[in-house]
Amino acid sequence: MGGVARKGMLVYEIYRALSYVVSPLLQLHLRWRKIRGLEHPTRLPERLGRPSLTRPPGPLLWFHAVSLGEGMAAIPVIKECVKWRPDLNILLTTATIEVVINQLPTGVLHQFSPIDTPAAMDAFLDYWNPNAIMLLECELWPNLIMVSSRKGIQLALLNARVSMKSFKLWSAPVLFPLISLLLSKFSLIIPLSSMQGIHFQLLQAPPFIINFAGDLKYAVEYDASKEELRSIDDLKVQLGHRKVWMASSIHRGEEEVMLGVHKVLKQVYPDLVTIIVPRYPQHGKDIAQKLQKEGQLVALRSQHQKIVPGRNIYVVDTLGELRHLYRLTPVAVIGGSFFPGLAGHNISEAAAAGCAVLTGYHVGHFSHMIREMQRLNPLSVLQVTGKLELEEAMLKFFSDAKVLEARQTASKQAFHALSNGIIANAWNVLYFHVLKQALLKGR
């Protein structure tokens, strides 16, 4: 074992000891979250590695995706797996259940993500005994990775990315040996871009395990229930021929930018409808409440309120509908990007729906997606610095149908060019480098 690996093991042993010591505090924290409604009311034991489902016999693949975005990125790969290997059992773990659970193919198991403590991870892995584990994006949990490696379980990191902030932190003398050690335990890393691949090599991921397939977030799916489709069609009827634009995934403070633009546009187009979709539903309720106190007529989605004449603002305070809602608007402004400290959101769903796509400049790792789309067609994504540039762009779009149509066409064409074959590529790489060997073991 080399010097870096020895230091990595030392740092890991310290992490393992600390995670053992703080386990009681983490359990109290989970109970507090349950009281606040942030954890499932009856499935809290799953977070401690205790199962609520029976493990079926036979090989099992575990997909671990903590966030909603990671979960949605995992689903197309899971569906491809079900398509080619229906004999395999598949387990998906997430921190949230909304949306993701409704998108899963029949037979795929769901549990809440176990916390990364020795007891929880040992209990989880002993019970589910997976043949291979697919982690999404940047989920490098030391106990999960080290215990899995010790048990001989194959590991893959899909849509792998590391933010610049994390890269600097992980490159620091204290953490670098640990990160290097963790990455050495993987059989496959699929970075979401070539730059991310370089980052992982600089963190000493073995070069031969890095393979490219494309960004899984381009794999936008539009599976919807009849009820969801009926709801969207009903909204289309309510909107009629009014001018419409959407501000999606906005964070606190960004609503002031969007509402300022709305005010200017409404002076020119009195029947304008602005659709506001905050990143978090509670933020939507807060926005609606504030606007109502100011005397403005607002329609709130969770209350099933209609977009009637005189109502110019529609606030969506629900989860999981965004990719369908984009079909209502010719223009989508993607939030989480207008203030320093923010890191952008996925623009591909809006592009797939044929929207003219705008975003700010604080976009984090989504900068690679913007560059790729702009490289294919400079009109596919427009970045604006703030309220004034956004106003100018919106007025131009609404006053010149040809300009707007060119933007819409460009974004959709760029999306289709970039999304073509991504899931098939990811499946082929995953099967060749991980699953083939993992399933041969007959675990």
Tab-separated table of C-alpha atoms in Angstrom, residues 347 356-358 361 369-383 397 403 406-415 418:
chain	number	residue	atom	x	y	z
A	347	ILE	CA	-32.037	23.296	-18.881
A	356	ALA	CA	-36.678	29.381	-25.933
A	357	VAL	CA	-34.240	28.898	-23.039
A	358	LEU	CA	-32.789	31.706	-20.908
A	361	TYR	CA	-24.613	33.232	-15.348
A	369	MET	CA	-24.525	21.767	-20.786
A	370	ILE	CA	-24.947	25.393	-21.847
A	371	ARG	CA	-21.631	25.378	-23.723
A	372	GLU	CA	-22.494	22.138	-25.510
A	373	MET	CA	-25.860	23.455	-26.646
A	374	GLN	CA	-24.455	26.835	-27.703
A	375	ARG	CA	-21.675	25.081	-29.618
A	376	LEU	CA	-24.289	23.230	-31.666
A	377	ASN	CA	-26.419	26.348	-32.116
A	378	PRO	CA	-25.596	29.738	-30.550
A	379	LEU	CA	-29.327	30.554	-30.390
A	380	SER	CA	-30.156	27.505	-28.243
A	381	VAL	CA	-29.500	29.158	-24.847
A	382	LEU	CA	-29.411	32.849	-23.964
A	383	GLN	CA	-27.623	33.897	-20.778
A	397	PHE	CA	-39.262	37.667	-28.135
A	403	VAL	CA	-36.877	35.684	-33.362
A	406	ALA	CA	-35.667	30.668	-34.143
A	407	ARG	CA	-34.751	30.367	-30.449
A	408	GLN	CA	-37.307	27.601	-29.874
A	409	THR	CA	-36.149	25.609	-32.889
A	410	ALA	CA	-32.479	25.999	-31.931
A	411	SER	CA	-32.955	24.725	-28.370
A	412	LYS	CA	-34.971	21.696	-29.476
A	413	GLN	CA	-32.514	20.767	-32.235
A	414	ALA	CA	-29.519	21.109	-29.889
A	415	PHE	CA	-31.257	18.960	-27.286
A	418	LEU	CA	-27.026	15.842	-27.589
